[in-house]
CSV table of C-alpha atoms and ligand atoms in Angstrom, one decimal:
chain,number,residue,atom,x,y,z
F,1,UNK,CA,-0.1,0.1,0.0
F,2,UNK,CA,1.4,3.4,-1.0
F,3,UNK,CA,0.8,6.8,0.3
F,4,UNK,CA,2.8,9.6,-1.3
F,5,UNK,CA,3.4,12.4,1.4
F,6,UNK,CA,3.0,14.8,-1.6
F,7,UNK,CA,-0.5,13.8,-1.9
F,8,UNK,CA,-1.5,14.3,1.3
F,9,UNK,CA,0.5,17.7,1.2
F,10,UNK,CA,-1.4,18.8,-1.8
F,11,UNK,CA,-4.6,18.3,0.0
F,12,UNK,CA,-3.7,19.9,3.1
F,13,UNK,CA,-2.8,22.7,0.5
F,14,UNK,CA,-6.3,22.8,-0.1
F,15,UNK,CA,-8.0,22.5,2.9
F,16,UNK,CA,-5.9,25.6,4.2
F,17,UNK,CA,-6.5,27.9,1.1
F,18,UNK,CA,-10.5,26.6,2.0
F,19,UNK,CA,-9.9,29.2,4.8
F,20,UNK,CA,-12.9,27.5,7.1
F,21,UNK,CA,-12.1,30.2,9.9
F,22,UNK,CA,-14.1,29.4,12.8
F,23,UNK,CA,-14.6,32.8,15.1
F,24,UNK,CA,-17.3,31.5,17.0
F,25,UNK,CA,-20.5,32.8,15.3
F,26,UNK,CA,-22.7,30.6,13.6
F,27,UNK,CA,-22.2,32.0,10.1
F,28,UNK,CA,-18.8,31.5,10.3
F,29,UNK,CA,-16.5,28.6,9.4
F,30,UNK,CA,-18.3,27.6,6.2
F,31,UNK,CA,-16.9,24.0,6.3
F,32,UNK,CA,-19.0,23.0,3.3
F,33,UNK,CA,-16.0,24.2,1.1
F,34,UNK,CA,-13.9,21.5,2.8
F,35,UNK,CA,-16.6,18.5,2.4
F,36,UNK,CA,-17.1,19.5,-1.2
F,37,UNK,CA,-13.3,19.1,-1.4
F,38,UNK,CA,-13.1,16.0,0.7
F,39,UNK,CA,-16.0,14.4,-1.5
F,40,UNK,CA,-13.9,15.4,-4.8
F,41,UNK,CA,-10.6,14.0,-3.2
F,42,UNK,CA,-12.4,10.5,-2.2
F,43,UNK,CA,-14.3,10.2,-5.1
F,44,UNK,CA,-17.6,9.7,-3.2
F,45,UNK,CA,-20.2,11.7,-1.5
F,46,UNK,CA,-20.4,11.3,2.1
F,47,UNK,CA,-23.5,11.6,4.0
F,48,UNK,CA,-23.9,15.2,5.1
F,49,UNK,CA,-25.3,16.9,8.4
F,50,UNK,CA,-25.9,20.7,8.2
F,51,UNK,CA,-27.4,22.3,11.5
F,52,UNK,CA,-26.9,25.4,9.9
F,53,UNK,CA,-26.3,26.8,6.8
F,54,UNK,CA,-22.7,25.9,5.5
F,55,UNK,CA,-21.7,24.1,8.9
F,56,UNK,CA,-21.1,20.6,7.2
F,57,UNK,CA,-19.9,17.7,8.8
F,58,UNK,CA,-19.7,14.6,6.8
F,59,UNK,CA,-19.5,11.1,7.0
F,60,UNK,CA,-17.7,8.6,5.1
F,61,UNK,CA,-18.2,5.0,5.4
F,62,UNK,CA,-17.1,1.6,4.5
F,63,UNK,CA,-19.3,-0.8,5.6
F,64,UNK,CA,-17.7,-4.0,7.4
F,65,UNK,CA,-18.1,-7.5,5.7
F,66,UNK,CA,-18.3,-9.3,9.3
F,67,UNK,CA,-19.3,-8.5,12.5
F,68,UNK,CA,-16.2,-6.1,14.3
F,69,UNK,CA,-15.8,-2.9,16.2
F,70,UNK,CA,-16.4,0.3,14.2
F,71,UNK,CA,-13.4,2.1,13.9
F,72,UNK,CA,-13.4,5.8,13.1
F,73,UNK,CA,-10.6,8.4,11.9
F,74,UNK,CA,-12.0,12.0,12.7
F,75,UNK,CA,-10.7,15.1,11.6
F,76,UNK,CA,-12.1,18.5,11.9
F,77,UNK,CA,-12.0,21.0,9.0
F,78,UNK,CA,-12.3,24.3,10.7
F,79,UNK,CA,-9.5,26.7,12.1
F,80,UNK,CA,-9.1,29.4,14.5
F,81,UNK,CA,-8.6,33.0,12.8
F,82,UNK,CA,-5.4,34.2,12.0
F,83,UNK,CA,-4.4,37.8,10.9
F,84,UNK,CA,-1.2,38.4,9.1
F,85,UNK,CA,0.7,40.3,11.7
F,86,UNK,CA,3.6,38.0,13.4
F,87,UNK,CA,3.2,35.2,9.8
F,88,UNK,CA,6.1,34.8,7.6
F,89,UNK,CA,3.5,34.0,5.0
F,90,UNK,CA,0.2,34.6,4.0
F,91,UNK,CA,-1.9,32.2,6.5
F,92,UNK,CA,-4.2,31.2,3.8
F,93,UNK,CA,-2.2,30.7,0.9
F,94,UNK,CA,-1.4,27.2,1.6
F,95,UNK,CA,2.7,27.5,0.6
F,96,UNK,CA,4.8,25.1,0.5
F,97,UNK,CA,8.3,25.5,0.7
F,98,UNK,CA,11.8,24.0,2.3
F,99,UNK,CA,9.5,20.7,2.9
F,100,UNK,CA,7.0,22.4,4.7
F,101,UNK,CA,3.5,23.0,4.1
F,102,UNK,CA,2.3,26.4,6.0
F,103,UNK,CA,-0.6,28.0,7.0
F,104,UNK,CA,-3.5,28.1,9.5
F,105,UNK,CA,-4.6,24.6,10.5
F,106,UNK,CA,-1.1,22.9,9.3
F,107,UNK,CA,-0.9,21.0,12.5
F,108,UNK,CA,-4.6,21.9,14.1
F,109,UNK,CA,-5.6,19.7,12.7
F,110,UNK,CA,-6.2,20.2,8.7
F,111,UNK,CA,-2.7,18.0,8.5
F,112,UNK,CA,-4.2,15.0,10.4
F,113,UNK,CA,-7.9,15.4,8.8
F,114,UNK,CA,-5.7,15.2,4.9
F,115,UNK,CA,-3.6,12.3,6.1
F,116,UNK,CA,-6.8,10.8,7.4
F,117,UNK,CA,-8.8,11.3,4.0
F,118,UNK,CA,-5.6,9.5,2.3
F,119,UNK,CA,-5.7,6.4,4.1
F,120,UNK,CA,-9.6,6.5,3.7
F,121,UNK,CA,-8.8,6.8,0.0
F,122,UNK,CA,-6.5,3.6,0.1
F,123,UNK,CA,-9.4,1.8,1.8
F,124,UNK,CA,-12.2,2.8,-1.0
F,125,UNK,CA,-9.8,1.5,-3.5
F,126,UNK,CA,-9.5,-1.6,-1.7
F,127,UNK,CA,-5.6,-1.5,-0.6
F,128,UNK,CA,-6.8,-1.4,3.0
F,129,UNK,CA,-9.2,-3.9,4.6
F,130,UNK,CA,-10.6,-3.8,7.8
F,131,UNK,CA,-13.4,-6.0,8.6
F,132,UNK,CA,-16.1,-3.9,10.7
F,133,UNK,CA,-17.4,-0.5,9.6
F,134,UNK,CA,-14.4,1.6,8.6
F,135,UNK,CA,-15.3,5.7,8.8
F,136,UNK,CA,-13.9,8.7,8.1
F,137,UNK,CA,-15.7,11.9,9.9
F,138,UNK,CA,-14.6,15.4,9.0
F,139,UNK,CA,-16.7,17.6,11.3
F,140,UNK,CA,-17.4,21.2,11.5
F,141,UNK,CA,-17.0,23.6,14.4
F,142,UNK,CA,-14.5,22.0,16.7
F,143,UNK,CA,-12.9,25.1,17.5
F,144,UNK,CA,-16.0,26.6,18.8
F,145,UNK,CA,-17.1,23.6,21.0
F,146,UNK,CA,-18.6,21.4,18.5
F,147,UNK,CA,-22.4,22.6,18.7
F,148,UNK,CA,-22.5,22.6,15.2
F,149,UNK,CA,-20.2,19.7,14.4
F,150,UNK,CA,-19.0,16.4,16.5
F,151,UNK,CA,-21.3,17.6,20.0
F,152,UNK,CA,-24.2,17.8,17.8
F,153,UNK,CA,-23.7,14.8,16.1
F,154,UNK,CA,-23.2,12.9,18.8
F,155,UNK,CA,-26.4,14.1,20.9
F,156,UNK,CA,-28.6,14.4,18.0
F,157,UNK,CA,-27.3,11.8,15.5
F,158,UNK,CA,-25.7,9.2,17.5
F,159,UNK,CA,-26.6,6.2,15.5
F,160,UNK,CA,-25.1,7.8,12.4
F,161,UNK,CA,-22.0,8.2,13.7
F,162,UNK,CA,-21.8,5.6,16.9
F,163,UNK,CA,-18.1,4.0,16.9
F,164,UNK,CA,-15.9,1.8,19.3
F,165,UNK,CA,-12.6,3.1,18.2
F,166,UNK,CA,-12.1,6.7,17.4
F,167,UNK,CA,-8.5,8.2,16.4
F,168,UNK,CA,-8.5,12.0,16.0
F,169,UNK,CA,-6.2,15.2,17.4
F,170,UNK,CA,-4.0,15.8,18.9
F,171,UNK,CA,-0.6,14.3,17.6
F,172,UNK,CA,2.9,16.1,18.5
F,173,UNK,CA,6.2,15.2,18.0
F,174,UNK,CA,8.5,12.6,20.2
F,175,UNK,CA,9.4,13.5,23.7
F,176,UNK,CA,13.1,12.3,24.6
F,177,UNK,CA,13.5,10.5,27.9
F,178,UNK,CA,15.4,7.8,29.5
F,179,UNK,CA,13.3,5.1,28.0
F,180,UNK,CA,14.3,6.7,24.6
F,181,UNK,CA,12.1,8.7,22.6
F,182,UNK,CA,8.2,8.2,23.2
F,183,UNK,CA,5.2,9.3,20.9
F,184,UNK,CA,2.7,11.3,23.1
F,185,UNK,CA,-0.7,9.7,22.8
F,186,UNK,CA,-3.5,11.5,23.8
F,187,UNK,CA,-5.7,9.6,26.2
F,188,UNK,CA,-7.3,12.0,28.7
F,189,UNK,CA,-8.0,15.5,28.3
F,190,UNK,CA,-9.0,18.4,30.7
F,191,UNK,CA,-12.4,19.5,31.4
F,192,UNK,CA,-13.5,23.5,30.0
F,193,UNK,CA,-14.8,25.3,32.9
F,194,UNK,CA,-15.8,28.5,31.3
F,195,UNK,CA,-17.1,31.1,33.5
F,196,UNK,CA,-18.6,34.7,33.3
F,197,UNK,CA,-18.3,37.2,36.2
F,198,UNK,CA,-20.7,39.4,36.3
F,199,UNK,CA,-20.5,42.7,38.4
F,200,UNK,CA,-23.2,45.7,38.7
F,201,UNK,CA,-23.2,49.3,39.7
F,202,UNK,CA,-24.7,52.6,39.9
F,203,UNK,CA,-24.3,54.9,36.8
F,204,UNK,CA,-23.1,58.4,37.9
F,205,UNK,CA,-21.2,61.2,36.3
F,206,UNK,CA,-17.6,60.2,36.1
F,207,UNK,CA,-16.4,63.9,37.4
F,208,UNK,CA,-17.5,63.0,40.4
F,209,UNK,CA,-16.4,59.6,41.5
F,210,UNK,CA,-16.7,60.0,45.5
F,211,UNK,CA,-18.6,56.8,46.8
F,212,UNK,CA,-19.4,55.7,43.6
F,213,UNK,CA,-20.7,52.3,42.7
F,214,UNK,CA,-18.4,51.4,39.7
F,215,UNK,CA,-19.1,47.9,38.4
F,216,UNK,CA,-15.6,48.2,36.7
F,217,UNK,CA,-13.8,48.1,40.0
F,218,UNK,CA,-15.0,45.3,41.6
F,219,UNK,CA,-14.6,42.9,38.8
F,220,UNK,CA,-10.8,44.3,37.8
F,221,UNK,CA,-9.8,43.3,41.4
F,222,UNK,CA,-11.3,40.1,41.0
F,223,UNK,CA,-9.2,39.5,37.9
F,224,UNK,CA,-6.0,40.8,39.8
F,225,UNK,CA,-6.9,38.5,42.8
F,226,UNK,CA,-7.4,35.5,40.7
F,227,UNK,CA,-4.1,36.2,39.0
F,228,UNK,CA,-1.9,36.7,42.1
F,229,UNK,CA,-3.7,33.6,43.6
F,230,UNK,CA,-3.1,30.7,41.1
F,231,UNK,CA,-4.4,27.5,41.7
F,232,UNK,CA,-1.3,24.9,43.5
F,233,UNK,CA,-0.6,21.9,41.9
F,234,UNK,CA,-2.8,19.1,41.8
F,235,UNK,CA,-0.7,15.6,40.1
F,236,UNK,CA,-3.2,13.5,39.0
F,237,UNK,CA,-2.9,9.5,37.9
F,238,UNK,CA,-2.9,10.3,34.6
F,239,UNK,CA,0.0,12.7,35.0
F,240,UNK,CA,2.1,10.4,36.9
F,241,UNK,CA,1.3,7.6,34.4
F,242,UNK,CA,2.7,10.2,31.7
F,243,UNK,CA,5.7,11.2,33.8
F,244,UNK,CA,6.6,7.4,34.2
F,245,UNK,CA,6.3,6.7,30.6
F,246,UNK,CA,8.0,9.6,29.4
F,247,UNK,CA,10.8,9.2,32.0
F,248,UNK,CA,12.8,12.6,31.4
F,249,UNK,CA,16.5,12.6,32.2
F,250,UNK,CA,18.5,13.7,35.1
F,251,UNK,CA,16.0,13.9,38.4
F,252,UNK,CA,13.4,16.1,36.6
F,253,UNK,CA,11.0,12.8,36.8
F,254,UNK,CA,11.1,13.2,40.4
F,255,UNK,CA,10.3,16.8,40.9
F,256,UNK,CA,7.2,16.3,38.5
F,257,UNK,CA,5.9,13.7,40.9
F,258,UNK,CA,6.6,16.1,43.7
F,259,UNK,CA,3.9,18.8,44.6
F,260,UNK,CA,6.5,20.6,46.6
F,261,UNK,CA,8.9,20.7,44.1
F,262,UNK,CA,7.1,21.0,40.6
F,263,UNK,CA,6.5,24.5,40.5
F,264,UNK,CA,10.4,25.5,40.5
F,265,UNK,CA,10.5,22.6,38.0
F,266,UNK,CA,8.4,24.2,35.6
F,267,UNK,CA,10.1,27.8,36.3
F,268,UNK,CA,13.4,26.1,35.3
F,269,UNK,CA,12.1,24.4,32.1
F,270,UNK,CA,10.7,27.8,31.1
F,271,UNK,CA,14.1,29.2,30.6
F,272,UNK,CA,14.8,26.6,27.8
F,273,UNK,CA,11.6,25.7,26.4
F,274,UNK,CA,8.7,27.8,27.2
F,275,UNK,CA,6.2,25.9,25.1
F,276,UNK,CA,7.0,22.8,27.5
F,277,UNK,CA,6.9,24.5,30.7
F,278,UNK,CA,3.2,26.1,29.8
F,279,UNK,CA,2.3,22.5,29.0
F,280,UNK,CA,3.7,20.7,32.0
F,281,UNK,CA,1.7,23.7,33.8
F,282,UNK,CA,-1.6,23.1,32.6
F,283,UNK,CA,-1.4,19.6,32.9
F,284,UNK,CA,-0.7,19.6,36.7
F,285,UNK,CA,-2.8,22.8,37.7
F,286,UNK,CA,-6.6,24.0,37.6
F,287,UNK,CA,-5.9,26.9,35.1
F,288,UNK,CA,-7.5,30.0,35.4
F,289,UNK,CA,-7.1,32.8,32.1
F,290,UNK,CA,-9.3,35.9,32.6
F,291,UNK,CA,-9.4,36.6,28.6
F,292,UNK,CA,-12.4,38.9,28.1
F,293,UNK,CA,-13.1,42.2,30.2
F,294,UNK,CA,-15.9,44.5,29.2
F,295,UNK,CA,-17.1,47.6,31.4
F,296,UNK,CA,-18.3,51.1,30.5
F,297,UNK,CA,-19.8,53.0,27.6
F,298,UNK,CA,-18.0,56.5,27.9
F,299,UNK,CA,-15.0,57.8,29.6
F,300,UNK,CA,-17.4,60.4,31.6
F,301,UNK,CA,-19.7,57.8,32.8
F,302,UNK,CA,-19.7,55.2,35.9
F,303,UNK,CA,-20.5,51.9,34.3
F,304,UNK,CA,-23.2,50.2,35.9
F,305,UNK,CA,-22.1,46.7,34.9
F,306,UNK,CA,-19.2,44.6,33.9
F,307,UNK,CA,-18.2,41.2,32.8
F,308,UNK,CA,-15.3,39.1,32.5
F,309,UNK,CA,-14.8,36.0,30.9
F,310,UNK,CA,-12.7,33.6,32.8
F,311,UNK,CA,-11.4,30.4,31.0
F,312,UNK,CA,-10.7,28.0,33.3
F,313,UNK,CA,-9.4,24.2,32.6
F,314,UNK,CA,-10.0,21.5,35.5
F,315,UNK,CA,-7.8,18.5,35.6
F,316,UNK,CA,-9.1,14.7,36.3
F,317,UNK,CA,-11.0,14.8,39.7
F,318,UNK,CA,-11.9,18.2,40.0
F,319,UNK,CA,-15.5,19.5,39.3
F,320,UNK,CA,-17.6,22.8,39.2
F,321,UNK,CA,-17.6,22.9,43.4
F,322,UNK,CA,-13.7,23.0,42.8
F,323,UNK,CA,-13.6,25.9,40.6
F,324,UNK,CA,-16.2,28.1,42.7
F,325,UNK,CA,-13.8,27.0,45.8
F,326,UNK,CA,-11.1,28.0,44.4
F,327,UNK,CA,-12.9,31.3,43.1
F,328,UNK,CA,-13.8,31.9,46.6
F,329,UNK,CA,-10.7,31.9,48.2
F,330,UNK,CA,-8.8,33.7,45.2
F,331,UNK,CA,-11.3,36.6,45.2
F,332,UNK,CA,-11.3,36.8,49.0
F,333,UNK,CA,-13.9,39.5,50.4
F,334,UNK,CA,-14.8,40.9,47.0
F,335,UNK,CA,-16.2,37.4,46.1
F,336,UNK,CA,-20.0,37.9,47.2
F,337,UNK,CA,-20.2,41.1,45.3
F,338,UNK,CA,-20.1,39.4,41.7
F,339,UNK,CA,-22.4,37.1,39.8
F,340,UNK,CA,-20.7,33.6,38.6
F,341,UNK,CA,-22.5,32.2,35.4
F,342,UNK,CA,-21.5,29.2,33.9
F,343,UNK,CA,-21.0,29.1,30.6
F,344,UNK,CA,-19.4,25.6,30.3
F,345,UNK,CA,-18.9,22.8,32.8
F,346,UNK,CA,-17.2,20.0,31.4
F,347,UNK,CA,-15.1,17.4,33.6
F,348,UNK,CA,-11.9,16.1,32.3
F,349,UNK,CA,-12.1,12.7,30.4
F,350,UNK,CA,-10.2,9.9,29.0
F,351,UNK,CA,-10.0,6.7,27.5
F,352,UNK,CA,-7.8,3.7,29.1
F,353,UNK,CA,-4.7,3.1,27.5
F,354,UNK,CA,-4.8,-0.6,27.2
F,355,UNK,CA,-6.9,-2.9,24.7
F,356,UNK,CA,-7.0,-4.0,21.0
F,357,UNK,CA,-6.8,0.0,19.7
F,358,UNK,CA,-4.1,0.7,21.9
F,359,UNK,CA,-2.0,-2.2,21.0
F,360,UNK,CA,-3.0,-1.9,17.5
F,361,UNK,CA,-1.3,1.6,17.9
F,362,UNK,CA,1.6,0.1,19.9
F,363,UNK,CA,2.3,-2.3,17.1
F,364,UNK,CA,2.1,0.5,14.3
F,365,UNK,CA,4.5,2.9,16.3
F,366,UNK,CA,6.8,-0.3,16.0
F,367,UNK,CA,6.7,-0.6,12.5
F,368,UNK,CA,6.8,3.2,11.3
F,369,UNK,CA,9.3,4.4,14.0
F,370,UNK,CA,11.1,2.0,15.4
F,371,UNK,CA,12.7,2.5,18.8
F,372,UNK,CA,9.7,4.8,19.8
F,373,UNK,CA,7.4,3.8,22.4
F,374,UNK,CA,3.9,4.7,23.3
F,375,UNK,CA,3.4,7.8,26.2
F,376,UNK,CA,-0.2,8.1,27.4
F,377,UNK,CA,-0.6,11.6,27.8
F,378,UNK,CA,-3.2,14.3,29.2
F,379,UNK,CA,-3.6,16.9,27.2
F,380,UNK,CA,-4.8,20.9,28.5
F,381,UNK,CA,-7.0,21.6,25.7
F,382,UNK,CA,-10.5,20.2,24.6
F,383,UNK,CA,-11.4,17.7,21.6
F,384,UNK,CA,-14.1,16.5,20.0
F,385,UNK,CA,-12.9,13.3,21.4
F,386,UNK,CA,-14.6,14.1,24.7
F,387,UNK,CA,-18.1,13.9,23.2
F,388,UNK,CA,-17.4,10.3,22.1
F,389,UNK,CA,-15.9,9.0,25.2
F,390,UNK,CA,-19.1,10.2,27.2
F,391,UNK,CA,-20.9,7.6,25.1
F,392,UNK,CA,-18.3,4.7,25.8
F,393,UNK,CA,-15.7,5.2,22.4
F,394,UNK,CA,-12.4,4.4,23.1
F,395,UNK,CA,-10.8,7.5,21.7
F,396,UNK,CA,-7.0,8.6,21.7
F,397,UNK,CA,-5.0,11.8,19.7
F,398,UNK,CA,-2.3,10.8,17.4
F,399,UNK,CA,0.1,11.7,14.7
F,400,UNK,CA,3.6,11.1,13.8
F,401,UNK,CA,6.1,13.8,13.3
F,402,UNK,CA,9.8,14.2,12.3
F,403,UNK,CA,12.3,16.2,14.4
F,404,UNK,CA,12.4,19.5,12.4
F,405,UNK,CA,10.2,20.8,15.1
F,406,UNK,CA,10.5,20.1,18.5
F,407,UNK,CA,8.0,19.5,21.1
F,408,UNK,CA,8.0,22.8,22.8
F,409,UNK,CA,8.4,24.6,19.7
F,410,UNK,CA,5.3,22.6,18.1
F,411,UNK,CA,2.8,23.2,21.0
F,412,UNK,CA,3.3,26.9,20.5
F,413,UNK,CA,2.1,26.8,16.9
F,414,UNK,CA,-1.2,26.1,18.3
F,415,UNK,CA,-3.5,28.9,17.4
F,416,UNK,CA,-0.1,31.0,17.0
F,417,UNK,CA,2.2,32.2,14.2
F,418,UNK,CA,3.7,30.5,11.2
F,419,UNK,CA,1.8,27.4,11.6
F,420,UNK,CA,3.6,24.5,9.6
F,421,UNK,CA,4.0,20.8,9.2
F,422,UNK,CA,7.0,19.1,7.3
F,423,UNK,CA,5.9,16.6,4.2
F,424,UNK,CA,7.6,13.9,5.8
F,425,UNK,CA,5.6,14.3,9.2
F,426,UNK,CA,2.6,14.0,6.8
F,427,UNK,CA,3.6,11.0,5.2
F,428,UNK,CA,4.4,9.6,8.7
F,429,UNK,CA,0.8,10.4,10.3
F,430,UNK,CA,-0.6,8.6,7.2
F,431,UNK,CA,1.3,5.4,7.5
F,432,UNK,CA,0.7,5.4,11.2
F,433,UNK,CA,-3.2,5.6,10.6
F,434,UNK,CA,-3.1,3.1,7.9
F,435,UNK,CA,-0.8,0.5,9.9
F,436,UNK,CA,-3.1,1.0,13.0
F,437,UNK,CA,-6.1,-0.1,11.1
F,438,UNK,CA,-4.1,-3.0,9.4
F,439,UNK,CA,-3.0,-4.1,12.7
F,440,UNK,CA,-6.3,-4.0,14.3
F,441,UNK,CA,-7.8,-5.9,11.4
F,442,UNK,CA,-5.3,-8.5,11.9
F,443,UNK,CA,-6.5,-8.7,15.6
F,444,UNK,CA,-10.2,-9.3,15.0
W,1,ZN,ZN1,-8.0,21.1,16.5
């Protein structure tokens, strides 16, 4: 079976140029363009789902020939916005140079979507066989929480997307440790716990602020307190398992497993590799990032209302009450002046790194990247896998990358500048998926 990296690269270029930018509004994204592209590329028309005009998710299915678990390759076709500032190239030109494909979505996750399509095309051609249903799912709206994509499909159309096994994002380059290089496989992800803080005041003239009831002040104060009182470390079983499999050099492993020393270790890591330090921090802490603040209408009017939006992400074992408890302690006396709105309250979830799909992946890594082992990893971001896991699907995120971009630099490209992927990595990722299908088929 052959998959030429150049073919995957070309498909990726087209996906990038389709500019399916999801800014969070229902009208954005317009993933229908990439659904059309995938229909053309695969030479079949998939089953379309369109909860809002243009927000198309598409399912391609090769029915199984006997009773065996369903395996789904799921990629999203939307991307986050990108301004031209800070980029070396036009983020939507789909440039290909120096062995890389550049552009928004090159690693999140149009690269993987393209590799999945290449593998699925091989299966359609009969060059790759799987005994159960083999499904490719190209979904819209991942970047806004899947309400017009995977989440909606799982909630409203489960019979059409039900699957035992699922491969999706995220994949990263290898991590090096004392066991040799390891391929991180996403087996768990933190829970988005987004909050909106509301403050209320009384309008008045800005020229006479004496004893003013200004809604902006308690809100700004709360944000300052949340920033100066960050949550302490919380080392989950998922984290301990990750560190054990990575087994980083020197005494870093011991520090990363010690709640009293981990924060110092993160500070030290940051000197060399900020991307890795942020990752380690996020995987070991409840994180609280105040990202939106709105109050006031005019420079001479005391604001009577204000709102702050806070991106909180919880670890396995933490829930809504832990978030509220942290806010109460961190904000202190001003806590009761504010109103707390829960925008999203999802707990962390994961799949066990064991069983037929895990073993198939392990075999495929041995075939494709000899000398590498698997590292079961938790990721700080949310993916569409979480909706499937709630229905009992075993879901992992994985890709295979060469060493041209290191782990930390790679992470910083997510939603960042100069997103790019090497053509070699595209070929490796496709090969890994194909061999995983073969290995799983052989085990059925
Ligand atoms: Zn993504």
